[in-house]
């Protein structure tokens, strides 16, 4: 339950400011990379299937790396030290994308960087939830700075890559992640937490403990299905616009609209008071389906970019609800593990299926037909949510914000 009496002391308040900077720089890097990576692959001659193969490597390694880093944070290094290592290695490895244009080499680089980069945001989320004592509104105040970073990055990148080669996005990512790494040095050390009755910490043990929860399984299944649809969209939306004559500036506008929608959500979370987390998640799933349906029926690329304004009502609302629910489902000694495993199984697993299946279907049937399928799949994600437990002992279905 969101704690309205949550008080952050002076030391924690200073740490929160640096964590906001961390979100700012990290999401600046992520949004620039995410918007232009597949366009870079398209420009160097990769087919839709090859782009899907390269893009799927990151989520595939996340299925292993995220439980691993969650276990390392909860049982070995602590969350802050683990975060510093993840950010530093992500920044250092990114420029290696320019070493070769061969698909196999690109897949190897994606695998290497994703082993570290995929766990950065869930590790930050776990730290943020700890700073605000599980308060969803407190978390939203911190997390919105990531969206601000994404907006700044999208504006800069959209103009910048009109004049320079899109391959420079890898240096942009590295520089921003190094700034994020600097900000993490001002965060307090968070030591590993072990419950007295918990088994010896291991990624496999943490995974089994979390999956023993029926609610965690149902939430993960629903989130997985939604992320399959989202990654079909993210993997090929930019390429689709390019093939229909859109410039880098128009692509930048498309992602900017998505970010502005997200920012509007993070700024308006107080208006959602009174709605429980399950209701918000159900609403977000419905908006995902509506969004993909609109993308399927709108013919003009210059108009279809407007559907990006539904991002806040779909992606952001499920993101907030998901982080909150996982934080409450997970045992106290598995808070970081819970976030990383949930992200690995949903964002990771969903991205694998979305990238591979989406790549094949994009080549065979085109994006319009693909969007019809994703609209239906988003509706399939709703029934598992309806089966989630509402028992008070879980302290889960009280106020979501």
mmCIF file of N, CA and C in Angstrom, residues 238-362:
data_model
loop_
_atom_site.group_PDB
_atom_site.id
_atom_site.type_symbol
_atom_site.label_atom_id
_atom_site.label_comp_id
_atom_site.label_asym_id
_atom_site.label_seq_id
_atom_site.Cartn_x
_atom_site.Cartn_y
_atom_site.Cartn_z
ATOM 1 N N UNK A 238 10.177 1.717 -36.143
ATOM 2 C CA UNK A 238 11.083 2.668 -36.773
ATOM 3 C C UNK A 238 11.443 2.269 -38.192
ATOM 4 N N UNK A 239 11.702 0.972 -38.391
ATOM 5 C CA UNK A 239 12.026 0.473 -39.726
ATOM 6 C C UNK A 239 10.844 0.687 -40.668
ATOM 7 N N UNK A 240 9.643 0.425 -40.166
ATOM 8 C CA UNK A 240 8.424 0.616 -40.961
ATOM 9 C C UNK A 240 8.301 2.069 -41.418
ATOM 10 N N UNK A 241 8.575 3.005 -40.512
ATOM 11 C CA UNK A 241 8.492 4.418 -40.865
ATOM 12 C C UNK A 241 9.537 4.793 -41.912
ATOM 13 N N UNK A 242 10.753 4.263 -41.766
ATOM 14 C CA UNK A 242 11.820 4.552 -42.737
ATOM 15 C C UNK A 242 11.435 4.050 -44.123
ATOM 16 N N UNK A 243 10.893 2.837 -44.182
ATOM 17 C CA UNK A 243 10.513 2.260 -45.474
ATOM 18 C C UNK A 243 9.392 3.038 -46.150
ATOM 19 N N UNK A 244 8.643 3.805 -45.375
ATOM 20 C CA UNK A 244 7.556 4.608 -45.936
ATOM 21 C C UNK A 244 7.947 6.084 -46.072
ATOM 22 N N UNK A 245 9.264 6.326 -46.072
ATOM 23 C CA UNK A 245 9.752 7.657 -46.388
ATOM 24 C C UNK A 245 9.957 8.590 -45.221
ATOM 25 N N UNK A 246 9.820 8.105 -44.008
ATOM 26 C CA UNK A 246 10.007 8.978 -42.841
ATOM 27 C C UNK A 246 11.482 9.300 -42.645
ATOM 28 N N UNK A 247 11.771 10.531 -42.249
ATOM 29 C CA UNK A 247 13.135 10.930 -41.933
ATOM 30 C C UNK A 247 13.428 10.645 -40.464
ATOM 31 N N UNK A 248 14.703 10.808 -40.081
ATOM 32 C CA UNK A 248 15.078 10.625 -38.679
ATOM 33 C C UNK A 248 14.324 11.587 -37.777
ATOM 34 N N UNK A 249 14.014 12.770 -38.286
ATOM 35 C CA UNK A 249 13.276 13.747 -37.481
ATOM 36 C C UNK A 249 11.865 13.250 -37.174
ATOM 37 N N UNK A 250 11.202 12.670 -38.176
ATOM 38 C CA UNK A 250 9.850 12.145 -37.963
ATOM 39 C C UNK A 250 9.889 10.977 -36.983
ATOM 40 N N UNK A 251 10.908 10.123 -37.124
ATOM 41 C CA UNK A 251 11.066 9.011 -36.181
ATOM 42 C C UNK A 251 11.276 9.556 -34.770
ATOM 43 N N UNK A 252 12.079 10.622 -34.675
ATOM 44 C CA UNK A 252 12.282 11.245 -33.375
ATOM 45 C C UNK A 252 10.999 11.787 -32.796
ATOM 46 N N UNK A 253 10.139 12.357 -33.646
ATOM 47 C CA UNK A 253 8.844 12.866 -33.190
ATOM 48 C C UNK A 253 7.981 11.726 -32.669
ATOM 49 N N UNK A 254 8.025 10.582 -33.360
ATOM 50 C CA UNK A 254 7.223 9.429 -32.940
ATOM 51 C C UNK A 254 7.602 8.992 -31.535
ATOM 52 N N UNK A 255 8.898 8.860 -31.284
ATOM 53 C CA UNK A 255 9.333 8.430 -29.952
ATOM 54 C C UNK A 255 9.149 9.546 -28.932
ATOM 55 N N UNK A 256 9.237 10.805 -29.387
ATOM 56 C CA UNK A 256 9.001 11.930 -28.475
ATOM 57 C C UNK A 256 7.560 11.928 -27.992
ATOM 58 N N UNK A 257 6.621 11.649 -28.883
ATOM 59 C CA UNK A 257 5.214 11.582 -28.485
ATOM 60 C C UNK A 257 5.001 10.498 -27.438
ATOM 61 N N UNK A 258 5.680 9.373 -27.620
ATOM 62 C CA UNK A 258 5.570 8.290 -26.634
ATOM 63 C C UNK A 258 6.096 8.746 -25.277
ATOM 64 N N UNK A 259 7.209 9.453 -25.297
ATOM 65 C CA UNK A 259 7.810 9.909 -24.050
ATOM 66 C C UNK A 259 6.978 10.984 -23.365
ATOM 67 N N UNK A 260 6.416 11.892 -24.157
ATOM 68 C CA UNK A 260 5.552 12.908 -23.573
ATOM 69 C C UNK A 260 4.325 12.267 -22.925
ATOM 70 N N UNK A 261 3.828 11.209 -23.543
ATOM 71 C CA UNK A 261 2.707 10.478 -22.972
ATOM 72 C C UNK A 261 3.101 9.830 -21.646
ATOM 73 N N UNK A 262 4.314 9.270 -21.617
ATOM 74 C CA UNK A 262 4.806 8.675 -20.374
ATOM 75 C C UNK A 262 4.970 9.742 -19.293
ATOM 76 N N UNK A 263 5.550 10.885 -19.673
ATOM 77 C CA UNK A 263 5.757 11.954 -18.700
ATOM 78 C C UNK A 263 4.430 12.431 -18.133
ATOM 79 N N UNK A 264 3.428 12.555 -18.987
ATOM 80 C CA UNK A 264 2.100 12.967 -18.523
ATOM 81 C C UNK A 264 1.562 11.986 -17.492
ATOM 82 N N UNK A 265 1.826 10.694 -17.717
ATOM 83 C CA UNK A 265 1.376 9.691 -16.751
ATOM 84 C C UNK A 265 2.094 9.854 -15.420
ATOM 85 N N UNK A 266 3.434 9.956 -15.446
ATOM 86 C CA UNK A 266 4.184 10.048 -14.194
ATOM 87 C C UNK A 266 3.828 11.309 -13.410
ATOM 88 N N UNK A 267 3.476 12.379 -14.116
ATOM 89 C CA UNK A 267 3.107 13.613 -13.440
ATOM 90 C C UNK A 267 1.678 13.595 -12.897
ATOM 91 N N UNK A 268 0.848 12.704 -13.417
ATOM 92 C CA UNK A 268 -0.565 12.682 -13.027
ATOM 93 C C UNK A 268 -0.931 11.501 -12.142
ATOM 94 N N UNK A 269 0.087 10.811 -11.591
ATOM 95 C CA UNK A 269 -0.194 9.616 -10.806
ATOM 96 C C UNK A 269 -1.116 9.896 -9.618
ATOM 97 N N UNK A 270 -1.085 11.113 -9.074
ATOM 98 C CA UNK A 270 -1.936 11.426 -7.919
ATOM 99 C C UNK A 270 -3.421 11.360 -8.275
ATOM 100 N N UNK A 271 -3.742 11.596 -9.551
ATOM 101 C CA UNK A 271 -5.138 11.527 -9.966
ATOM 102 C C UNK A 271 -5.651 10.087 -10.033
ATOM 103 N N UNK A 272 -4.728 9.127 -9.892
ATOM 104 C CA UNK A 272 -5.117 7.724 -9.945
ATOM 105 C C UNK A 272 -5.391 7.148 -8.564
ATOM 106 N N UNK A 273 -5.306 7.993 -7.537
ATOM 107 C CA UNK A 273 -5.590 7.522 -6.188
ATOM 108 C C UNK A 273 -7.008 6.974 -6.111
ATOM 109 N N UNK A 274 -7.155 5.870 -5.433
ATOM 110 C CA UNK A 274 -8.458 5.236 -5.326
ATOM 111 C C UNK A 274 -8.588 4.022 -6.216
ATOM 112 N N UNK A 275 -7.646 3.851 -7.156
ATOM 113 C CA UNK A 275 -7.661 2.684 -8.026
ATOM 114 C C UNK A 275 -6.616 1.682 -7.545
ATOM 115 N N UNK A 276 -7.014 0.414 -7.457
ATOM 116 C CA UNK A 276 -6.044 -0.582 -7.022
ATOM 117 C C UNK A 276 -5.146 -0.988 -8.182
ATOM 118 N N UNK A 277 -4.068 -1.681 -7.841
ATOM 119 C CA UNK A 277 -3.043 -2.007 -8.831
ATOM 120 C C UNK A 277 -3.582 -2.918 -9.929
ATOM 121 N N UNK A 278 -4.442 -3.857 -9.561
ATOM 122 C CA UNK A 278 -4.980 -4.757 -10.575
ATOM 123 C C UNK A 278 -5.829 -3.986 -11.588
ATOM 124 N N UNK A 279 -6.627 -3.060 -11.119
ATOM 125 C CA UNK A 279 -7.454 -2.256 -12.021
ATOM 126 C C UNK A 279 -6.588 -1.459 -12.985
ATOM 127 N N UNK A 280 -5.519 -0.866 -12.478
ATOM 128 C CA UNK A 280 -4.627 -0.108 -13.337
ATOM 129 C C UNK A 280 -3.956 -1.006 -14.372
ATOM 130 N N UNK A 281 -3.562 -2.211 -13.936
ATOM 131 C CA UNK A 281 -2.903 -3.130 -14.870
ATOM 132 C C UNK A 281 -3.880 -3.582 -15.951
ATOM 133 N N UNK A 282 -5.128 -3.857 -15.569
ATOM 134 C CA UNK A 282 -6.145 -4.247 -16.540
ATOM 135 C C UNK A 282 -6.399 -3.124 -17.548
ATOM 136 N N UNK A 283 -6.461 -1.916 -17.051
ATOM 137 C CA UNK A 283 -6.663 -0.764 -17.934
ATOM 138 C C UNK A 283 -5.511 -0.646 -18.925
ATOM 139 N N UNK A 284 -4.285 -0.829 -18.437
ATOM 140 C CA UNK A 284 -3.123 -0.751 -19.309
ATOM 141 C C UNK A 284 -3.134 -1.818 -20.386
ATOM 142 N N UNK A 285 -3.550 -3.040 -20.027
ATOM 143 C CA UNK A 285 -3.622 -4.115 -21.014
ATOM 144 C C UNK A 285 -4.629 -3.776 -22.110
ATOM 145 N N UNK A 286 -5.773 -3.223 -21.724
ATOM 146 C CA UNK A 286 -6.773 -2.820 -22.697
ATOM 147 C C UNK A 286 -6.254 -1.737 -23.635
ATOM 148 N N UNK A 287 -5.477 -0.804 -23.081
ATOM 149 C CA UNK A 287 -4.910 0.262 -23.914
ATOM 150 C C UNK A 287 -3.852 -0.267 -24.873
ATOM 151 N N UNK A 288 -3.107 -1.294 -24.458
ATOM 152 C CA UNK A 288 -2.178 -1.944 -25.380
ATOM 153 C C UNK A 288 -2.929 -2.463 -26.602
ATOM 154 N N UNK A 289 -4.033 -3.173 -26.358
ATOM 155 C CA UNK A 289 -4.806 -3.750 -27.457
ATOM 156 C C UNK A 289 -5.353 -2.658 -28.379
ATOM 157 N N UNK A 290 -5.896 -1.596 -27.804
ATOM 158 C CA UNK A 290 -6.418 -0.491 -28.592
ATOM 159 C C UNK A 290 -5.323 0.156 -29.430
ATOM 160 N N UNK A 291 -4.173 0.320 -28.830
ATOM 161 C CA UNK A 291 -3.044 0.956 -29.522
ATOM 162 C C UNK A 291 -2.624 0.165 -30.752
ATOM 163 N N UNK A 292 -2.491 -1.153 -30.598
ATOM 164 C CA UNK A 292 -2.065 -1.980 -31.740
ATOM 165 C C UNK A 292 -3.156 -2.041 -32.814
ATOM 166 N N UNK A 293 -4.407 -2.043 -32.396
ATOM 167 C CA UNK A 293 -5.501 -2.060 -33.368
ATOM 168 C C UNK A 293 -5.495 -0.780 -34.209
ATOM 169 N N UNK A 294 -5.279 0.344 -33.561
ATOM 170 C CA UNK A 294 -5.205 1.614 -34.293
ATOM 171 C C UNK A 294 -4.032 1.612 -35.272
ATOM 172 N N UNK A 295 -2.908 1.052 -34.852
ATOM 173 C CA UNK A 295 -1.752 0.969 -35.749
ATOM 174 C C UNK A 295 -2.068 0.113 -36.978
ATOM 175 N N UNK A 296 -2.928 -0.888 -36.804
ATOM 176 C CA UNK A 296 -3.269 -1.789 -37.907
ATOM 177 C C UNK A 296 -4.207 -1.138 -38.909
ATOM 178 N N UNK A 297 -5.100 -0.268 -38.443
ATOM 179 C CA UNK A 297 -6.130 0.267 -39.337
ATOM 180 C C UNK A 297 -5.779 1.630 -39.924
ATOM 181 N N UNK A 298 -4.824 2.331 -39.313
ATOM 182 C CA UNK A 298 -4.431 3.643 -39.840
ATOM 183 C C UNK A 298 -3.379 3.440 -40.925
ATOM 184 N N UNK A 299 -3.625 3.969 -42.104
ATOM 185 C CA UNK A 299 -2.763 3.702 -43.250
ATOM 186 C C UNK A 299 -1.575 4.664 -43.337
ATOM 187 N N UNK A 300 -1.777 5.932 -43.040
ATOM 188 C CA UNK A 300 -0.737 6.940 -43.257
ATOM 189 C C UNK A 300 0.297 6.933 -42.135
ATOM 190 N N UNK A 301 1.583 6.722 -42.450
ATOM 191 C CA UNK A 301 2.632 6.740 -41.421
ATOM 192 C C UNK A 301 2.678 8.045 -40.642
ATOM 193 N N UNK A 302 2.363 9.167 -41.316
ATOM 194 C CA UNK A 302 2.399 10.458 -40.638
ATOM 195 C C UNK A 302 1.305 10.581 -39.587
ATOM 196 N N UNK A 303 0.267 9.745 -39.710
ATOM 197 C CA UNK A 303 -0.830 9.750 -38.740
ATOM 198 C C UNK A 303 -0.628 8.680 -37.673
ATOM 199 N N UNK A 304 -0.073 7.531 -38.093
ATOM 200 C CA UNK A 304 0.065 6.416 -37.165
ATOM 201 C C UNK A 304 1.009 6.758 -36.010
ATOM 202 N N UNK A 305 1.915 7.719 -36.226
ATOM 203 C CA UNK A 305 2.825 8.101 -35.141
ATOM 204 C C UNK A 305 2.055 8.675 -33.953
ATOM 205 N N UNK A 306 0.835 9.171 -34.204
ATOM 206 C CA UNK A 306 0.052 9.750 -33.119
ATOM 207 C C UNK A 306 -0.382 8.710 -32.100
ATOM 208 N N UNK A 307 -0.443 7.436 -32.510
ATOM 209 C CA UNK A 307 -0.831 6.389 -31.552
ATOM 210 C C UNK A 307 0.214 6.202 -30.460
ATOM 211 N N UNK A 308 1.408 6.759 -30.680
ATOM 212 C CA UNK A 308 2.444 6.696 -29.652
ATOM 213 C C UNK A 308 2.008 7.413 -28.376
ATOM 214 N N UNK A 309 1.005 8.286 -28.479
ATOM 215 C CA UNK A 309 0.540 9.024 -27.311
ATOM 216 C C UNK A 309 -0.225 8.128 -26.329
ATOM 217 N N UNK A 310 -0.504 6.894 -26.727
ATOM 218 C CA UNK A 310 -1.126 5.934 -25.813
ATOM 219 C C UNK A 310 -0.087 5.176 -24.980
ATOM 220 N N UNK A 311 1.186 5.505 -25.144
ATOM 221 C CA UNK A 311 2.243 4.797 -24.420
ATOM 222 C C UNK A 311 2.073 4.925 -22.911
ATOM 223 N N UNK A 312 1.765 6.116 -22.428
ATOM 224 C CA UNK A 312 1.604 6.308 -20.990
ATOM 225 C C UNK A 312 0.478 5.487 -20.416
ATOM 226 N N UNK A 313 -0.641 5.405 -21.152
ATOM 227 C CA UNK A 313 -1.812 4.671 -20.682
ATOM 228 C C UNK A 313 -1.658 3.170 -20.825
ATOM 229 N N UNK A 314 -0.624 2.723 -21.522
ATOM 230 C CA UNK A 314 -0.404 1.289 -21.696
ATOM 231 C C UNK A 314 0.890 0.841 -21.019
ATOM 232 N N UNK A 315 2.023 1.288 -21.547
ATOM 233 C CA UNK A 315 3.317 0.822 -21.038
ATOM 234 C C UNK A 315 3.616 1.348 -19.637
ATOM 235 N N UNK A 316 3.455 2.653 -19.425
ATOM 236 C CA UNK A 316 3.834 3.240 -18.136
ATOM 237 C C UNK A 316 2.959 2.740 -16.999
ATOM 238 N N UNK A 317 1.669 2.614 -17.250
ATOM 239 C CA UNK A 317 0.761 2.214 -16.182
ATOM 240 C C UNK A 317 0.997 0.760 -15.771
ATOM 241 N N UNK A 318 1.327 -0.102 -16.733
ATOM 242 C CA UNK A 318 1.643 -1.494 -16.385
ATOM 243 C C UNK A 318 3.023 -1.593 -15.745
ATOM 244 N N UNK A 319 3.923 -0.691 -16.134
ATOM 245 C CA UNK A 319 5.258 -0.671 -15.528
ATOM 246 C C UNK A 319 5.164 -0.351 -14.038
ATOM 247 N N UNK A 320 4.459 0.733 -13.704
ATOM 248 C CA UNK A 320 4.306 1.120 -12.301
ATOM 249 C C UNK A 320 3.617 0.035 -11.494
ATOM 250 N N UNK A 321 2.523 -0.500 -12.017
ATOM 251 C CA UNK A 321 1.789 -1.537 -11.301
ATOM 252 C C UNK A 321 2.639 -2.789 -11.121
ATOM 253 N N UNK A 322 3.389 -3.150 -12.172
ATOM 254 C CA UNK A 322 4.209 -4.347 -12.098
ATOM 255 C C UNK A 322 5.314 -4.233 -11.063
ATOM 256 N N UNK A 323 6.043 -3.095 -11.069
ATOM 257 C CA UNK A 323 7.112 -2.894 -10.084
ATOM 258 C C UNK A 323 6.552 -2.938 -8.671
ATOM 259 N N UNK A 324 5.406 -2.298 -8.457
ATOM 260 C CA UNK A 324 4.794 -2.269 -7.137
ATOM 261 C C UNK A 324 4.383 -3.657 -6.671
ATOM 262 N N UNK A 325 3.742 -4.408 -7.562
ATOM 263 C CA UNK A 325 3.249 -5.739 -7.192
ATOM 264 C C UNK A 325 4.392 -6.699 -6.914
ATOM 265 N N UNK A 326 5.434 -6.647 -7.737
ATOM 266 C CA UNK A 326 6.583 -7.524 -7.514
ATOM 267 C C UNK A 326 7.256 -7.187 -6.195
ATOM 268 N N UNK A 327 7.383 -5.904 -5.882
ATOM 269 C CA UNK A 327 7.995 -5.501 -4.618
ATOM 270 C C UNK A 327 7.222 -6.058 -3.428
ATOM 271 N N UNK A 328 5.910 -6.183 -3.569
ATOM 272 C CA UNK A 328 5.090 -6.697 -2.472
ATOM 273 C C UNK A 328 5.042 -8.224 -2.457
ATOM 274 N N UNK A 329 5.105 -8.844 -3.634
ATOM 275 C CA UNK A 329 5.094 -10.299 -3.683
ATOM 276 C C UNK A 329 6.402 -10.898 -3.171
ATOM 277 N N UNK A 330 7.531 -10.227 -3.459
ATOM 278 C CA UNK A 330 8.845 -10.801 -3.169
ATOM 279 C C UNK A 330 9.170 -10.743 -1.681
ATOM 280 N N UNK A 331 9.785 -11.794 -1.130
ATOM 281 C CA UNK A 331 10.279 -11.751 0.257
ATOM 282 C C UNK A 331 11.314 -10.641 0.409
ATOM 283 N N UNK A 332 11.512 -10.179 1.628
ATOM 284 C CA UNK A 332 12.386 -9.038 1.869
ATOM 285 C C UNK A 332 13.809 -9.306 1.398
ATOM 286 N N UNK A 333 14.272 -10.561 1.458
ATOM 287 C CA UNK A 333 15.632 -10.881 1.046
ATOM 288 C C UNK A 333 15.738 -11.156 -0.446
ATOM 289 N N UNK A 334 14.621 -10.983 -1.177
ATOM 290 C CA UNK A 334 14.635 -11.226 -2.617
ATOM 291 C C UNK A 334 14.060 -10.031 -3.397
ATOM 292 N N UNK A 335 14.177 -8.829 -2.839
ATOM 293 C CA UNK A 335 13.601 -7.669 -3.506
ATOM 294 C C UNK A 335 14.282 -7.402 -4.850
ATOM 295 N N UNK A 336 15.613 -7.377 -4.875
ATOM 296 C CA UNK A 336 16.312 -7.159 -6.141
ATOM 297 C C UNK A 336 16.115 -8.348 -7.074
ATOM 298 N N UNK A 337 16.182 -9.558 -6.508
ATOM 299 C CA UNK A 337 15.975 -10.758 -7.318
ATOM 300 C C UNK A 337 14.586 -10.765 -7.936
ATOM 301 N N UNK A 338 13.582 -10.351 -7.170
ATOM 302 C CA UNK A 338 12.220 -10.324 -7.681
ATOM 303 C C UNK A 338 12.090 -9.406 -8.885
ATOM 304 N N UNK A 339 12.665 -8.207 -8.784
ATOM 305 C CA UNK A 339 12.577 -7.258 -9.902
ATOM 306 C C UNK A 339 13.336 -7.765 -11.128
ATOM 307 N N UNK A 340 14.539 -8.311 -10.924
ATOM 308 C CA UNK A 340 15.330 -8.759 -12.071
ATOM 309 C C UNK A 340 14.733 -9.997 -12.724
ATOM 310 N N UNK A 341 14.222 -10.937 -11.911
ATOM 311 C CA UNK A 341 13.607 -12.136 -12.491
ATOM 312 C C UNK A 341 12.329 -11.774 -13.236
ATOM 313 N N UNK A 342 11.512 -10.922 -12.639
ATOM 314 C CA UNK A 342 10.282 -10.505 -13.304
ATOM 315 C C UNK A 342 10.610 -9.811 -14.628
ATOM 316 N N UNK A 343 11.594 -8.933 -14.612
ATOM 317 C CA UNK A 343 11.986 -8.236 -15.835
ATOM 318 C C UNK A 343 12.568 -9.205 -16.852
ATOM 319 N N UNK A 344 13.374 -10.161 -16.369
ATOM 320 C CA UNK A 344 13.965 -11.129 -17.278
ATOM 321 C C UNK A 344 12.932 -11.996 -17.967
ATOM 322 N N UNK A 345 11.956 -12.481 -17.199
ATOM 323 C CA UNK A 345 10.942 -13.363 -17.760
ATOM 324 C C UNK A 345 9.955 -12.625 -18.648
ATOM 325 N N UNK A 346 9.681 -11.367 -18.340
ATOM 326 C CA UNK A 346 8.673 -10.622 -19.112
ATOM 327 C C UNK A 346 9.315 -9.791 -20.223
ATOM 328 N N UNK A 347 10.155 -8.819 -19.851
ATOM 329 C CA UNK A 347 10.842 -8.033 -20.871
ATOM 330 C C UNK A 347 11.787 -8.902 -21.692
ATOM 331 N N UNK A 348 12.515 -9.781 -21.000
ATOM 332 C CA UNK A 348 13.464 -10.651 -21.700
ATOM 333 C C UNK A 348 12.769 -11.688 -22.557
ATOM 334 N N UNK A 349 11.940 -12.505 -21.919
ATOM 335 C CA UNK A 349 11.237 -13.542 -22.662
ATOM 336 C C UNK A 349 10.312 -12.964 -23.712
ATOM 337 N N UNK A 350 9.601 -11.903 -23.355
ATOM 338 C CA UNK A 350 8.704 -11.267 -24.319
ATOM 339 C C UNK A 350 9.446 -10.688 -25.502
ATOM 340 N N UNK A 351 10.638 -10.140 -25.256
ATOM 341 C CA UNK A 351 11.420 -9.565 -26.338
ATOM 342 C C UNK A 351 11.969 -10.636 -27.269
ATOM 343 N N UNK A 352 12.335 -11.786 -26.713
ATOM 344 C CA UNK A 352 12.820 -12.884 -27.555
ATOM 345 C C UNK A 352 11.745 -13.308 -28.538
ATOM 346 N N UNK A 353 10.571 -13.596 -28.019
ATOM 347 C CA UNK A 353 9.469 -14.031 -28.863
ATOM 348 C C UNK A 353 9.038 -12.910 -29.804
ATOM 349 N N UNK A 354 8.938 -11.693 -29.263
ATOM 350 C CA UNK A 354 8.516 -10.573 -30.085
ATOM 351 C C UNK A 354 9.479 -10.270 -31.208
ATOM 352 N N UNK A 355 10.787 -10.345 -30.934
ATOM 353 C CA UNK A 355 11.784 -10.038 -31.955
ATOM 354 C C UNK A 355 11.864 -11.123 -33.018
ATOM 355 N N UNK A 356 11.922 -12.396 -32.577
ATOM 356 C CA UNK A 356 12.070 -13.496 -33.532
ATOM 357 C C UNK A 356 10.804 -13.706 -34.354
ATOM 358 N N UNK A 357 9.670 -13.871 -33.660
ATOM 359 C CA UNK A 357 8.409 -14.081 -34.371
ATOM 360 C C UNK A 357 8.026 -12.829 -35.150
ATOM 361 N N UNK A 358 8.226 -11.664 -34.534
ATOM 362 C CA UNK A 358 7.924 -10.424 -35.216
ATOM 363 C C UNK A 358 8.768 -10.237 -36.464
ATOM 364 N N UNK A 359 10.059 -10.609 -36.407
ATOM 365 C CA UNK A 359 10.928 -10.488 -37.569
ATOM 366 C C UNK A 359 10.465 -11.343 -38.729
ATOM 367 N N UNK A 360 10.084 -12.581 -38.438
ATOM 368 C CA UNK A 360 9.606 -13.485 -39.488
ATOM 369 C C UNK A 360 8.286 -12.975 -40.063
ATOM 370 N N UNK A 361 7.344 -12.619 -39.186
ATOM 371 C CA UNK A 361 6.035 -12.165 -39.652
ATOM 372 C C UNK A 361 6.124 -10.842 -40.401
ATOM 373 N N UNK A 362 7.043 -9.984 -39.987
ATOM 374 C CA UNK A 362 7.228 -8.710 -40.687
ATOM 375 C C UNK A 362 7.633 -8.955 -42.142
#
